[in-house]
Every structure is written in structure tokens, then in C-alpha cells.
PDB file of C-alpha atoms in Angstrom:
ATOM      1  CA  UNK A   1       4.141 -59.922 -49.420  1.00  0.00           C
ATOM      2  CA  UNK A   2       4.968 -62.616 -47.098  1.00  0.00           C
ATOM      3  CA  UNK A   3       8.538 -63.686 -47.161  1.00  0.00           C
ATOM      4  CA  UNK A   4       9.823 -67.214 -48.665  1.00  0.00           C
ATOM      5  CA  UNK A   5      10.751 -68.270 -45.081  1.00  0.00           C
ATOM      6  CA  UNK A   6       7.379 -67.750 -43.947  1.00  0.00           C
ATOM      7  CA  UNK A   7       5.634 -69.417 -47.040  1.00  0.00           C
ATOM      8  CA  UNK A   8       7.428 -72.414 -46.036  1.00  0.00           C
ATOM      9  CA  UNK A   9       6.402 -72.873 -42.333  1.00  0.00           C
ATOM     10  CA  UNK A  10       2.478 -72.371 -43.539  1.00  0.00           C
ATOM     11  CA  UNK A  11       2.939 -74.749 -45.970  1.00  0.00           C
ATOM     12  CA  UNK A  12       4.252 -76.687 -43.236  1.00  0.00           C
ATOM     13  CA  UNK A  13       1.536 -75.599 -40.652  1.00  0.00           C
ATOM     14  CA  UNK A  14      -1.324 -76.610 -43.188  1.00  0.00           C
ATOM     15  CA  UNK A  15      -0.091 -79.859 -44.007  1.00  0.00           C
ATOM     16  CA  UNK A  16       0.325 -80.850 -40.302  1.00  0.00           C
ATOM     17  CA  UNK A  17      -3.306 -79.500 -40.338  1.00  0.00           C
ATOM     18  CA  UNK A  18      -4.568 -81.662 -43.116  1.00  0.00           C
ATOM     19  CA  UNK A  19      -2.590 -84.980 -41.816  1.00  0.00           C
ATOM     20  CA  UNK A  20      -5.077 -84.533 -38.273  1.00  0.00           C
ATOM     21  CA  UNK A  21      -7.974 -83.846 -40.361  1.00  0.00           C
ATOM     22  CA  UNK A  22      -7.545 -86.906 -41.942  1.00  0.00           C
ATOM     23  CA  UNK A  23      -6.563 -88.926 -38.794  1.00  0.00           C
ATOM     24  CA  UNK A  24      -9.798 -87.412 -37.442  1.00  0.00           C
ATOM     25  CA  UNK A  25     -11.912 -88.311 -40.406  1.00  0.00           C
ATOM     26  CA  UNK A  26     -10.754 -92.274 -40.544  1.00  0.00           C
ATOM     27  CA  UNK A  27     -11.260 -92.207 -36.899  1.00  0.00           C
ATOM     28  CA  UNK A  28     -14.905 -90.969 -37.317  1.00  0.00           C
ATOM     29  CA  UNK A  29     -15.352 -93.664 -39.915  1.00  0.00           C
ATOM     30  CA  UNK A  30     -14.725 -96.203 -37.738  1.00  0.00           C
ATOM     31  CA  UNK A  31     -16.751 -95.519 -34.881  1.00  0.00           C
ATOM     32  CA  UNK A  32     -19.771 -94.269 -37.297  1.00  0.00           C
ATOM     33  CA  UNK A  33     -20.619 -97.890 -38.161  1.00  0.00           C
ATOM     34  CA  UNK A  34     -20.832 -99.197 -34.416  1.00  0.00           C
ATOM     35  CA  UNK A  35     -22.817 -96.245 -33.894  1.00  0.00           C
ATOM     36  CA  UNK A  36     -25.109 -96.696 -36.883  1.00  0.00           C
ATOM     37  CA  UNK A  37     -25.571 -99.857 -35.528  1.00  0.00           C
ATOM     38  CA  UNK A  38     -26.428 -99.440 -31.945  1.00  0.00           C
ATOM     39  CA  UNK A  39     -28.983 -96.306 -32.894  1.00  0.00           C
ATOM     40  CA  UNK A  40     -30.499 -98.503 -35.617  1.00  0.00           C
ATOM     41  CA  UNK A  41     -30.951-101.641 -32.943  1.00  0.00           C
ATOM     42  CA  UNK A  42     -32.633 -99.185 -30.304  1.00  0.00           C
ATOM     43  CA  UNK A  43     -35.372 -97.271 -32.299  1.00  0.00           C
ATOM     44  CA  UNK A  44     -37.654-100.860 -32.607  1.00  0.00           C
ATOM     45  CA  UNK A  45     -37.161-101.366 -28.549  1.00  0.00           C
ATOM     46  CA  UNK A  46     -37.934 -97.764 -27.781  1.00  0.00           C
ATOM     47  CA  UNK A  47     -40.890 -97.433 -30.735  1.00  0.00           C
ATOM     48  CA  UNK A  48     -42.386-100.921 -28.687  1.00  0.00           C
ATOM     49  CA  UNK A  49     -41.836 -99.416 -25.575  1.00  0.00           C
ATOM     50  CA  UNK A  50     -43.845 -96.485 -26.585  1.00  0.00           C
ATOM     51  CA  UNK A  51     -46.882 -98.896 -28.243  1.00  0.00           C
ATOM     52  CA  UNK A  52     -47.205-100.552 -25.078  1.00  0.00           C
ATOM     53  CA  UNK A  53     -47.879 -97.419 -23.200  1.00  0.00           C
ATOM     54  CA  UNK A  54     -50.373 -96.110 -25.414  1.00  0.00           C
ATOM     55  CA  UNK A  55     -51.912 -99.752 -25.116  1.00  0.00           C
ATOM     56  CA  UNK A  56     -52.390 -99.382 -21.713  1.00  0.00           C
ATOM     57  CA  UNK A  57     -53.139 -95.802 -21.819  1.00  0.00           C
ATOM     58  CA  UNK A  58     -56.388 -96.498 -24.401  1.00  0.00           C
ATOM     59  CA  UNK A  59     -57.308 -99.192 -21.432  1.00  0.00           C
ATOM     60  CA  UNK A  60     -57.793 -96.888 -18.796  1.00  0.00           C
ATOM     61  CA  UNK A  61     -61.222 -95.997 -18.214  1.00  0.00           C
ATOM     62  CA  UNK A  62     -60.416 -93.306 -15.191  1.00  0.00           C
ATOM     63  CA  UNK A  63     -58.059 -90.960 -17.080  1.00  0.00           C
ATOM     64  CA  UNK A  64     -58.400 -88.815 -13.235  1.00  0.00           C
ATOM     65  CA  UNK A  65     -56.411 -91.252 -11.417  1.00  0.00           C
ATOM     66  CA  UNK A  66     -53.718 -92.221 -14.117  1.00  0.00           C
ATOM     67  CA  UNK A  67     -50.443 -91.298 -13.723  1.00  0.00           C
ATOM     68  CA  UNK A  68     -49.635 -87.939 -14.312  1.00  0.00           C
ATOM     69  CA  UNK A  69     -46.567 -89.207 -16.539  1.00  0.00           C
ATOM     70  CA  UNK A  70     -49.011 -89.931 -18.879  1.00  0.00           C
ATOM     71  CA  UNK A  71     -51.769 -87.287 -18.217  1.00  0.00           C
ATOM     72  CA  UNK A  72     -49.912 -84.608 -17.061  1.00  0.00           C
ATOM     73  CA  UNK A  73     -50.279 -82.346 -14.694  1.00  0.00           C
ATOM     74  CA  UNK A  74     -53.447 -80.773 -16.399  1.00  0.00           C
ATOM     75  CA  UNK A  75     -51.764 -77.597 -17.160  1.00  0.00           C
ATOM     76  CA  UNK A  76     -49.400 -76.132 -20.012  1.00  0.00           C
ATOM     77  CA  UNK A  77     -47.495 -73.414 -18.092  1.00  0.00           C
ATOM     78  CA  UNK A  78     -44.212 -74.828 -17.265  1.00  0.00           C
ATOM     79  CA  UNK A  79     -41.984 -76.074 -19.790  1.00  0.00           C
ATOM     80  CA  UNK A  80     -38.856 -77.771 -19.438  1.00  0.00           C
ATOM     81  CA  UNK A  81     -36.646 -78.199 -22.057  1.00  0.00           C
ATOM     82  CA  UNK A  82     -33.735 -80.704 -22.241  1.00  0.00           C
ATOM     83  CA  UNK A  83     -31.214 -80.072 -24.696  1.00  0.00           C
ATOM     84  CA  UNK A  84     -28.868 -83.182 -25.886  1.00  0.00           C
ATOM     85  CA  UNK A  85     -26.078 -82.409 -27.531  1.00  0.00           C
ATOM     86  CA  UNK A  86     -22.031 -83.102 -27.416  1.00  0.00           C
ATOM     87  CA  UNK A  87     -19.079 -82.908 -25.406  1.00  0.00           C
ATOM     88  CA  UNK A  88     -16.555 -82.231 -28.359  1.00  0.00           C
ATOM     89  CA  UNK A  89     -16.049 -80.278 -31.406  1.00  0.00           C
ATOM     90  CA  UNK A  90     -14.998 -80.805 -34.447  1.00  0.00           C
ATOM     91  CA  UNK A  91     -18.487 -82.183 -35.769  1.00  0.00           C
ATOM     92  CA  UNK A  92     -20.008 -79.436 -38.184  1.00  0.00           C
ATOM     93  CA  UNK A  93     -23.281 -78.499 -37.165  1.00  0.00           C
ATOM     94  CA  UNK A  94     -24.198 -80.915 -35.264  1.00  0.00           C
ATOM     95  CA  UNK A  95     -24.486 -79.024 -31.906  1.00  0.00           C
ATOM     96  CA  UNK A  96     -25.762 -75.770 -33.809  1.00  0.00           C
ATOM     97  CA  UNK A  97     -28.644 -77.566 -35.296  1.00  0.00           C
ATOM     98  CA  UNK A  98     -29.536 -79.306 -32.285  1.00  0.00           C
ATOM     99  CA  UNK A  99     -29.353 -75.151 -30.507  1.00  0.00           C
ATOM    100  CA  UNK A 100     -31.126 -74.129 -33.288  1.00  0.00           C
ATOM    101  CA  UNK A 101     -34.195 -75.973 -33.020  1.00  0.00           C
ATOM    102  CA  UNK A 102     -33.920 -75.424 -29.320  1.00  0.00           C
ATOM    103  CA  UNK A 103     -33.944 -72.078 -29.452  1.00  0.00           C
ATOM    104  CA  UNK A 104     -36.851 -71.775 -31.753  1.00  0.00           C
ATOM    105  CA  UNK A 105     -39.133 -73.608 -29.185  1.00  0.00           C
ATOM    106  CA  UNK A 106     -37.365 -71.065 -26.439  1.00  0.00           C
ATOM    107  CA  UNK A 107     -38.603 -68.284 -28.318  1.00  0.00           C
ATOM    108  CA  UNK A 108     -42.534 -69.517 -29.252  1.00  0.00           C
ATOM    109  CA  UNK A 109     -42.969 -70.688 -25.299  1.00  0.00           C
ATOM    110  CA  UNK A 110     -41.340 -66.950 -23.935  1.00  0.00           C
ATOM    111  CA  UNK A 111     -43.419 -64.888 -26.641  1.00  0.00           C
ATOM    112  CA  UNK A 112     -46.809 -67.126 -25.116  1.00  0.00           C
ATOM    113  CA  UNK A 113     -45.516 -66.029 -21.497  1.00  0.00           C
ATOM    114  CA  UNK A 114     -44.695 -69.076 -20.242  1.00  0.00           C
ATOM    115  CA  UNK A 115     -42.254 -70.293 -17.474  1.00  0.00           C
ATOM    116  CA  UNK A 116     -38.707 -71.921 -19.638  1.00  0.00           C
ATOM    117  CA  UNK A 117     -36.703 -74.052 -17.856  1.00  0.00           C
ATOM    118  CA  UNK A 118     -33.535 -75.309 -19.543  1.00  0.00           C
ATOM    119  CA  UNK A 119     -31.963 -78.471 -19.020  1.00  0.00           C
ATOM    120  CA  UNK A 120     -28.573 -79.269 -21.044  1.00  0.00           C
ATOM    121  CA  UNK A 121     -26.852 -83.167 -21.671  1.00  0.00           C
ATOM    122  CA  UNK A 122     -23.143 -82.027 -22.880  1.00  0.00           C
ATOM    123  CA  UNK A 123     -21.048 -79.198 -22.798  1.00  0.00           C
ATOM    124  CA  UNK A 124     -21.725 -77.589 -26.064  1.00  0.00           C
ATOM    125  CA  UNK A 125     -24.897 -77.542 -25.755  1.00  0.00           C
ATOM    126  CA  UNK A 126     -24.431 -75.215 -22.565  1.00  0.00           C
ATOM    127  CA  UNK A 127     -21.996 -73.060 -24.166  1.00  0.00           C
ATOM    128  CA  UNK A 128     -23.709 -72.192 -26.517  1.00  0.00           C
ATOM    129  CA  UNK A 129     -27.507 -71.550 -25.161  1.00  0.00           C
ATOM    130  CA  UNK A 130     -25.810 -70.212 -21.726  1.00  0.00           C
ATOM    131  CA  UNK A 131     -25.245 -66.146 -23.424  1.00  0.00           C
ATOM    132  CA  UNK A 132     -29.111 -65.793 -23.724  1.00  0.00           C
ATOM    133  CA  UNK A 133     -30.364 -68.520 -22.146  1.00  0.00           C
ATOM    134  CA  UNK A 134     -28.322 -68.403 -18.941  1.00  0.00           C
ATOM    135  CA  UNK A 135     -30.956 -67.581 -16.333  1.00  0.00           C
ATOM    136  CA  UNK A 136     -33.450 -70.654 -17.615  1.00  0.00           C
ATOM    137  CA  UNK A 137     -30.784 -73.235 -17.055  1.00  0.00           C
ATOM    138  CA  UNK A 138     -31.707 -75.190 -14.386  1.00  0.00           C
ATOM    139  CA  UNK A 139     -30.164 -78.205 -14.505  1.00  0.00           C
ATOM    140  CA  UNK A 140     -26.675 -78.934 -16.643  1.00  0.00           C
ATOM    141  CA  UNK A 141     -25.088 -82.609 -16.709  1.00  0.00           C
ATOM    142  CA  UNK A 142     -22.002 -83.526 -19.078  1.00  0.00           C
ATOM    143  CA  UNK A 143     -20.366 -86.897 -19.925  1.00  0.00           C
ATOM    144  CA  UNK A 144     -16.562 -85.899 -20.361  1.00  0.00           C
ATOM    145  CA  UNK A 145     -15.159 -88.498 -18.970  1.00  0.00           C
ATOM    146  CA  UNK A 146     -17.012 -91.024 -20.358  1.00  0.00           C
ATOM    147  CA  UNK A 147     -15.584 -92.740 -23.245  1.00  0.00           C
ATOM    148  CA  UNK A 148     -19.092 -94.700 -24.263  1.00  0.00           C
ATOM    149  CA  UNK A 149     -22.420 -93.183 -23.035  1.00  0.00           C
ATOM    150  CA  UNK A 150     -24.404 -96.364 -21.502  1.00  0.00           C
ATOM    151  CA  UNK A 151     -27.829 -96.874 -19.993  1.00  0.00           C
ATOM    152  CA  UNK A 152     -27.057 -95.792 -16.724  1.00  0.00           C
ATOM    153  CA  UNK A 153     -25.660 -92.153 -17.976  1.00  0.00           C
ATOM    154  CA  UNK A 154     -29.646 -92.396 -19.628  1.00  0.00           C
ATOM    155  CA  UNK A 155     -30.879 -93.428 -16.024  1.00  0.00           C
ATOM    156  CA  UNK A 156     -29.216 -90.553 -14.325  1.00  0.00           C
ATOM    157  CA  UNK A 157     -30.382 -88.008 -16.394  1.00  0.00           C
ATOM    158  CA  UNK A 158     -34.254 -89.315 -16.409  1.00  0.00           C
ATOM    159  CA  UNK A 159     -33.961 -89.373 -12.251  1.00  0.00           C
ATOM    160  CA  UNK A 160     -33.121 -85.870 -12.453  1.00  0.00           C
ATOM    161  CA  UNK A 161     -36.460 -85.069 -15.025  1.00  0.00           C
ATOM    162  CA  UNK A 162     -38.335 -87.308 -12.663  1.00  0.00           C
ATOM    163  CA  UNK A 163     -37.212 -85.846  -9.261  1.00  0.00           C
ATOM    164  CA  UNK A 164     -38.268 -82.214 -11.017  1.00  0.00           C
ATOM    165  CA  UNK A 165     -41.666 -83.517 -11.931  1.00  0.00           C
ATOM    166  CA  UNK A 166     -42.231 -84.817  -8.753  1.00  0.00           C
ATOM    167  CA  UNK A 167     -41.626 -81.857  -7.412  1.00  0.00           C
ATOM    168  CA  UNK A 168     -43.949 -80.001  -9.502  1.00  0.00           C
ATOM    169  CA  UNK A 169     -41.234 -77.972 -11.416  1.00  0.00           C
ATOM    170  CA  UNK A 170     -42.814 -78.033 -14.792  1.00  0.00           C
ATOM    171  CA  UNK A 171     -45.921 -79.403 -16.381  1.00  0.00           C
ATOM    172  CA  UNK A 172     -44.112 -80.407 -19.802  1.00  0.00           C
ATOM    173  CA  UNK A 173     -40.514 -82.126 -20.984  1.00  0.00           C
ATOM    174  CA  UNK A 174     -39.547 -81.593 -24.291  1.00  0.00           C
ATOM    175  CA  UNK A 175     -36.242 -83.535 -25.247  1.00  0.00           C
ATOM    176  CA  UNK A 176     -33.915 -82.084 -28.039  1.00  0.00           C
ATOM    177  CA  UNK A 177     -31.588 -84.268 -30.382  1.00  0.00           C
ATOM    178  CA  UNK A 178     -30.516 -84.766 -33.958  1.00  0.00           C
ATOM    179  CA  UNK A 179     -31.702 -88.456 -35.516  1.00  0.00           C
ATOM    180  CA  UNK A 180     -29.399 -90.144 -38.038  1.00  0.00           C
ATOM    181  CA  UNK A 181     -30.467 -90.214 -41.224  1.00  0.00           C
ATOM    182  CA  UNK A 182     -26.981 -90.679 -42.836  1.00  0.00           C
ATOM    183  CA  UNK A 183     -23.369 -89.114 -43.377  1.00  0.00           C
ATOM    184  CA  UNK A 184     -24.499 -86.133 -44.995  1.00  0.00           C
ATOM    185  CA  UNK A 185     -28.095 -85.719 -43.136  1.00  0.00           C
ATOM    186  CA  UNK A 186     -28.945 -85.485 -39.381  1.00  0.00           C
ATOM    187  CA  UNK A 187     -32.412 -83.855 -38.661  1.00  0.00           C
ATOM    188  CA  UNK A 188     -33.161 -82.167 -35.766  1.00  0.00           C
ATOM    189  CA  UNK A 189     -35.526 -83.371 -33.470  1.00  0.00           C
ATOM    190  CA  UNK A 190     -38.469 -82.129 -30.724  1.00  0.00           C
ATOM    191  CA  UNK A 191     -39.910 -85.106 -28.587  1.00  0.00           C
ATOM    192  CA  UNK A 192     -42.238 -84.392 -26.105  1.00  0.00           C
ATOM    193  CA  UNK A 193     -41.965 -86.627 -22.963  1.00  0.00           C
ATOM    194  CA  UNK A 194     -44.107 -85.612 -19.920  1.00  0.00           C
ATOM    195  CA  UNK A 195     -47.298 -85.950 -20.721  1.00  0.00           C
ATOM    196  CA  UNK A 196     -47.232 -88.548 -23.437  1.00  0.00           C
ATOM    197  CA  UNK A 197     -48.602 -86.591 -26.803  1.00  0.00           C
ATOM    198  CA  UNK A 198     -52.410 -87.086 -27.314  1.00  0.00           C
ATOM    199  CA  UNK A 199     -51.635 -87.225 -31.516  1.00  0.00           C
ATOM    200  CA  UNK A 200     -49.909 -89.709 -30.551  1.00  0.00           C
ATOM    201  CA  UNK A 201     -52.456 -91.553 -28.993  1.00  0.00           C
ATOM    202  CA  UNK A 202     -54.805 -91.485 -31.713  1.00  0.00           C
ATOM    203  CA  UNK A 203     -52.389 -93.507 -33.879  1.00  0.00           C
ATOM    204  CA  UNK A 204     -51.927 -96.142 -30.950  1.00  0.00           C
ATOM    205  CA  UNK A 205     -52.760 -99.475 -32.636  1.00  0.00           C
ATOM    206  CA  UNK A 206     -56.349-101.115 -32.114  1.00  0.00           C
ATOM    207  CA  UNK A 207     -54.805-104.459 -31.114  1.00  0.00           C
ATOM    208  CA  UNK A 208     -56.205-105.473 -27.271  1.00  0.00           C
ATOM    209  CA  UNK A 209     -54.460-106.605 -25.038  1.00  0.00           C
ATOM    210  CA  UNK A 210     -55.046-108.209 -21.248  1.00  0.00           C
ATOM    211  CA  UNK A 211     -52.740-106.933 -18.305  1.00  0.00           C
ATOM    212  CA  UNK A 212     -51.730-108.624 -15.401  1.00  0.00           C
ATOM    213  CA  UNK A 213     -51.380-106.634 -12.963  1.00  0.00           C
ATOM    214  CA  UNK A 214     -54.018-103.902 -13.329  1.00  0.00           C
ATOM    215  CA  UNK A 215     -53.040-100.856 -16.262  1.00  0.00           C
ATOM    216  CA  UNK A 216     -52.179 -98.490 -13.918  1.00  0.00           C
ATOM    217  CA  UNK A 217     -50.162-100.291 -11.707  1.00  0.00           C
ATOM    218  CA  UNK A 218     -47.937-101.459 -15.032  1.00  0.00           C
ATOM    219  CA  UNK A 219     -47.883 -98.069 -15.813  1.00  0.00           C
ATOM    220  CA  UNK A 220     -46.398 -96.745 -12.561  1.00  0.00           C
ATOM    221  CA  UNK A 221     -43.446 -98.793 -13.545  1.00  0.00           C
ATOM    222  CA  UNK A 222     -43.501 -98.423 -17.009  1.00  0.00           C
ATOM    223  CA  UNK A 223     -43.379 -94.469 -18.013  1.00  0.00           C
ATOM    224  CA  UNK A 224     -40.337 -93.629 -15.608  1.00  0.00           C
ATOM    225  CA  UNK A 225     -38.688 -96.613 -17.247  1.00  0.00           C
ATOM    226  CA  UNK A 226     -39.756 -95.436 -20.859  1.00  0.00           C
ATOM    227  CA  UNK A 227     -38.157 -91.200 -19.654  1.00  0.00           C
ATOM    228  CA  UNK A 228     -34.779 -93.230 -19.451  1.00  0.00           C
ATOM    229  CA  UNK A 229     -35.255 -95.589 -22.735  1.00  0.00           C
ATOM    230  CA  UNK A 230     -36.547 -92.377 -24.289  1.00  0.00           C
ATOM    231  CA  UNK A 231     -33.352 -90.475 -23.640  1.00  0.00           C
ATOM    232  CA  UNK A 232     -31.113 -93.374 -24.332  1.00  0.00           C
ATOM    233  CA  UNK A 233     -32.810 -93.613 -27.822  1.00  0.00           C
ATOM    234  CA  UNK A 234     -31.668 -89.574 -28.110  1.00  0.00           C
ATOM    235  CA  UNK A 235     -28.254 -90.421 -27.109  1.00  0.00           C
ATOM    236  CA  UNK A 236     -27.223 -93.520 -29.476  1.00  0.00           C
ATOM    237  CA  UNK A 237     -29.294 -91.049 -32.190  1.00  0.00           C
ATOM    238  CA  UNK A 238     -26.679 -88.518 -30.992  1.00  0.00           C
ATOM    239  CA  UNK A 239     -23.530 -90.713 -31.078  1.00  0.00           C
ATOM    240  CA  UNK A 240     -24.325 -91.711 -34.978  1.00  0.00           C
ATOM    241  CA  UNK A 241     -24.841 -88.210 -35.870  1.00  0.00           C
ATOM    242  CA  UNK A 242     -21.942 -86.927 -34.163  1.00  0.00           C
ATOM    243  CA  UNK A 243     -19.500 -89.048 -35.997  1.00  0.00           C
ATOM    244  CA  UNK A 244     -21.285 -88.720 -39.169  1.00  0.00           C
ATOM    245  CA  UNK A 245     -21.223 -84.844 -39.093  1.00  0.00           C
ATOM    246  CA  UNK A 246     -17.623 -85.203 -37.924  1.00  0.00           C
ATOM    247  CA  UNK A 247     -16.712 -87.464 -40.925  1.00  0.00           C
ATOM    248  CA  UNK A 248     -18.228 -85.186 -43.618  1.00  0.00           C
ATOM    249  CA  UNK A 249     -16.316 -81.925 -41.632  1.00  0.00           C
ATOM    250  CA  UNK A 250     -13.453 -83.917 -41.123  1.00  0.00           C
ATOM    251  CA  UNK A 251     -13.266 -84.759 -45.008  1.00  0.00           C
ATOM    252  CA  UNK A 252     -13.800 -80.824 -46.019  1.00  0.00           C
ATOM    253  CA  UNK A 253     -11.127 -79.607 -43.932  1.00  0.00           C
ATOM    254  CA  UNK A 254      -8.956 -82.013 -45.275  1.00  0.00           C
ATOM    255  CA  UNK A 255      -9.775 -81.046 -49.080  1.00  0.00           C
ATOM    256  CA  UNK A 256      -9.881 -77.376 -47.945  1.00  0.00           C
ATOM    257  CA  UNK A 257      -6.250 -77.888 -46.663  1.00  0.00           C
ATOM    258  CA  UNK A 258      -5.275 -79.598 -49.386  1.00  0.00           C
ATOM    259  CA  UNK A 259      -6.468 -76.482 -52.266  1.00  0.00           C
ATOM    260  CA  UNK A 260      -5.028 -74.401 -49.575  1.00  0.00           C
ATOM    261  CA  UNK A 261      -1.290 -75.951 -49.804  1.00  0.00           C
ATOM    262  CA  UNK A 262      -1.623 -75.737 -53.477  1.00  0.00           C
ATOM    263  CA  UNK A 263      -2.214 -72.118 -53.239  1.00  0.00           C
ATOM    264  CA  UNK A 264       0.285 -71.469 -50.971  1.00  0.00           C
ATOM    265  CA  UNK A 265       2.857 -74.082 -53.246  1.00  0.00           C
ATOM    266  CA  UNK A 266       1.902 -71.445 -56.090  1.00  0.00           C
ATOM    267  CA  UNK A 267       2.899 -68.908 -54.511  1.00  0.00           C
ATOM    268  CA  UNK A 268       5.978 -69.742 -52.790  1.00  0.00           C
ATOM    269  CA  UNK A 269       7.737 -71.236 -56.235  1.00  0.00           C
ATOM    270  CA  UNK A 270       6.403 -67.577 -57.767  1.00  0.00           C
ATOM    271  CA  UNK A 271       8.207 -65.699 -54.503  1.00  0.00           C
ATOM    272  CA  UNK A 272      11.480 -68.040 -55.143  1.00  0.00           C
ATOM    273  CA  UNK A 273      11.426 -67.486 -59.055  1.00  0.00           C
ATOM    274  CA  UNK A 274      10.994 -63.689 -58.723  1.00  0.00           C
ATOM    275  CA  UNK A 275      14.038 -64.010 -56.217  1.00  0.00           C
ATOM    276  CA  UNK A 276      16.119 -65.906 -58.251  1.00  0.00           C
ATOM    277  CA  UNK A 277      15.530 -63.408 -61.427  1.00  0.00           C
ATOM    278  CA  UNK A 278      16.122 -60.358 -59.272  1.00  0.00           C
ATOM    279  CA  UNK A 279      19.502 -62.394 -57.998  1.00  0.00           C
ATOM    280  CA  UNK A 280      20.393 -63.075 -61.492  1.00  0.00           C
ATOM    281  CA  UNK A 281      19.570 -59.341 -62.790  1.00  0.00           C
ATOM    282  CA  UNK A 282      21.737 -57.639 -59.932  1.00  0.00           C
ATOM    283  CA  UNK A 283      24.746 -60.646 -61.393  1.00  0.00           C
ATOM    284  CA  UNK A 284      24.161 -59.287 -65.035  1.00  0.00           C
ATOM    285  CA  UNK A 285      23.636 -55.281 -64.017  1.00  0.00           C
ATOM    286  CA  UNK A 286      27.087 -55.976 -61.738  1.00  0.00           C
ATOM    287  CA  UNK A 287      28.973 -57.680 -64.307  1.00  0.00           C
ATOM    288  CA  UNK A 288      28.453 -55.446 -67.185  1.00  0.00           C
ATOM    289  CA  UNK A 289      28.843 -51.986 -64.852  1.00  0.00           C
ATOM    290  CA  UNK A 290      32.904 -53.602 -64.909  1.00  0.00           C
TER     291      UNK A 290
END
């Protein structure tokens, strides 16, 4: 049984607890909405960006000499695999999910025998996969320092998937994420990159279109340019689900902590009321042994 002395500094040591928790959860409120914003503003640019492409791609007539962004290399054997997660805690399961899925694809592409390369955006994302996964990491970038993730951290990370394709280190890029739904929901996500998807091809739009310059020339341009828009799309998707998961943990640890100083509030004015009646027996025992 815990003394009343050390009742007291839990009580204290859980409400400390719950006045962060709450800090945390207003502060998580507050950036969620410029988040929400910036992912919700992005998905119509990067949703064009892919139309265009498969435009262009239903235009080529010699699918041999197209860009092996779009075609691929012609075979299935490599895969990498970038995961996109966080650089802090304190979000729920956001970064599990995001593993989770991950992992799942890991598994299906090692049980078919093929070659898994890993590539990890944040810090949790390599802690966590790096206990199994360790050896297929190839590649590992994090944005600590960075108090807003920007184009250019997007950039970066598709020059580093580009300089790999180019040098014929896989034959497929898979990108890993969690899209905002709301608060409560952030789904997982599996978007294939390198080659562009042939379902989604099929669903291309039948408007036509006339290029200047040729297809393939505005393709050379355009898919390295989509890998970074692509990415960026995962990271603002990222930055709204991060600071939704973190407002809905945020607001459980704070109720938790709350039913938790209750308890403890219970039990402390039982401990001093038991005290005080033994106090006052040992008065009465005392004053009637004289």
C-alpha cells in the first residue's frame, strides 16, 4: 500500500502529465487545419498531373522507345519500397499503420523471391522496420530539422529514386503513406510510381489532346517532375494525418489522465481517512488505558 506521501507526488506527476497532453492536443488542433488545407489543395494538382501523363502515354504509338518511367524496365524483379512516415511521436498509430502496410507488401514480394529494397522518409519509420528489415534498407533520409516539409525536401528525395533507377537498382517504386480522411480516420496507402500502373491507364480519360513538342519529349520532362509532385502529395497527406492522429491521442491521454487522478484522489482521501481513524483510535485506546 503506497504511502500518503507518495499518493500525493503521482497525483502530482499525472496532472503535470495531463496539463502537456492537453498543451499537445490544442497545439495539434491548430496546425491540423493548415494541414487539412494544404493536403486538400494538392490532391487536384497531383490527380492533373497524373491525367496528363496517361494522356500522353495513350498517344504514343512506339511503347519500345518511351521512357522507361512510364514503361518500365520490362521486368518485375526488383522492388523498391519507400516508406513515408514521421519524425516524432506522440501521434497514435500513425507510423504503425503506415509499417504495417509496409510490411505486408515486404512479406508477399520476399515469399515470391524477389529482390526488396527499402527506402525510409523519417525516423520512425526506420526504427521501426530497421529490427527485421535492416539488411533491405538502402537508402534512409529524415527531416528533423525541418520545421515545414516543402517542395524541395520532395525534390531531394525523388533525385535519390531517380539516380537509383538510372542506375538500374530496381525495376519497381512503391511509395508508402497514410491519406487524410479525417481526425479519427487515416488510411494507409500503396502507390506505385515507376512504371506508371497499366489499371491505371485504362481509366485515363478519352479526351485528345495535341502536344507541342512531340509526347515523348514532354514526357522526358514530365514523369521525373510528377516522382517529386507524387511524393510531395504523400507528404502534405502525411502532415494532416500526423496531427490528426496526434489530436485524437493527445485528447485520450488527457481523459485517461484525468480518470487516472480521480482514482488516485480516491484513494489517497481513503489512505488519509484510515490514518486519521487509526490516529484517533490509538487517542481513545490511550486515554481510557489512564
Amino acid at each position: 500500500m503506497p504511502s500518503l506521501d507518495d499518493l500525493k507526488k503521482r497525483i502530482k506527476s499525472v496532472k503535470s502529465t495531463q496539463k502537456i497532453t492537453k498543451a499537445m492536443k490544442m497545439v495539434a488542433a491548430a496546425k491540423l487545419k493548415r494541414a487539412q488545407e494544404s493536403a486538400e489543395k494538392g490532391r487536384p494538382f497531383s490527380e492533373k498531373m497524373n491525367n496528363i501523363i496517361l494522356n500522353l502515354s495513350n498517344s504514343i504509338s512506339d511503347k519500345d522507345n518511351a521512357s522507361k518511367f512510364l514503361v518500365g524496365t520490362g521486368k518485375d524483379n526488383t522492388h523498391l519500397c519507400v516508406v513515408i512516415t514521421a519524425d516524432r511521436g506522440l501521434c497514435g498509430g500513425f507510423n504503425t499503420n503506415i509499417c504495417r502496410k509496409a510490411r505486408s507488401y515486404f512479406d508477399k514480394i520476399l515469399k515470391e523471391n524477389k529482390t526488396l529494397k527499402v527506402f525510409t522518409v523519417g525516423s520512425k519509420g526506420y526504427d521501426q522496420l530497421k529490427r527485421i528489415y535492416g539488411k533491405y534498407i538502402v537508402e534512409k533520409v529524415n527531416f528533423k530539422g525541418f520545421k515545414k516539409i516543402t517542395y524541395k525536401e520532395a525534390e531531394h528525395v525523388g533525385k535519390i529514386i531517380i539516380k537509383l533507377f538510372n542506375e538500374s537498382q530496381f525495376d519497381v517504386c512503391k511509395i508508402f503513406y497514410n491519406k487524410f480522411k479525417n481526425v479519427i480516420t487515416q488510411i494507409p496507402q500503396e502507390q506505385q510510381l515507376i512504371p506508371i500502373e497499366s489499371e491505371k491507364k485504362e481509366k485515363a480519360p478519352d479526351s485528345f489532346y495535341e502536344f507541342e513538342p512531340e509526347e515523348n519529349e514532354i514526357l522526358n520532362d514530365l514523369l521525373p517532375r510528377n516522382i517529386s509532385t507524387q511524393i510531395f502529395k504523400a507528404f502534405l497527406e502525411n502532415a494532416a494525418s500526423e496531427q490528426g492522429s496526434r489530436m485524437t491521442a493527445m485528447d485520450n491521454a488527457t481523459r485517461n489522465a484525468g480518470d487516472l487522478v480521480d482514482r488516485l484522489t480516491i484513494n489517497y482521501n481513503r489512505s488519509r481517512q484510515a490514518a486519521i481513524t487509526k490516529e484517533l483510535i490509538e487517542i481513545i485506546s490511550g486515554a481510557e488505558s489512564l
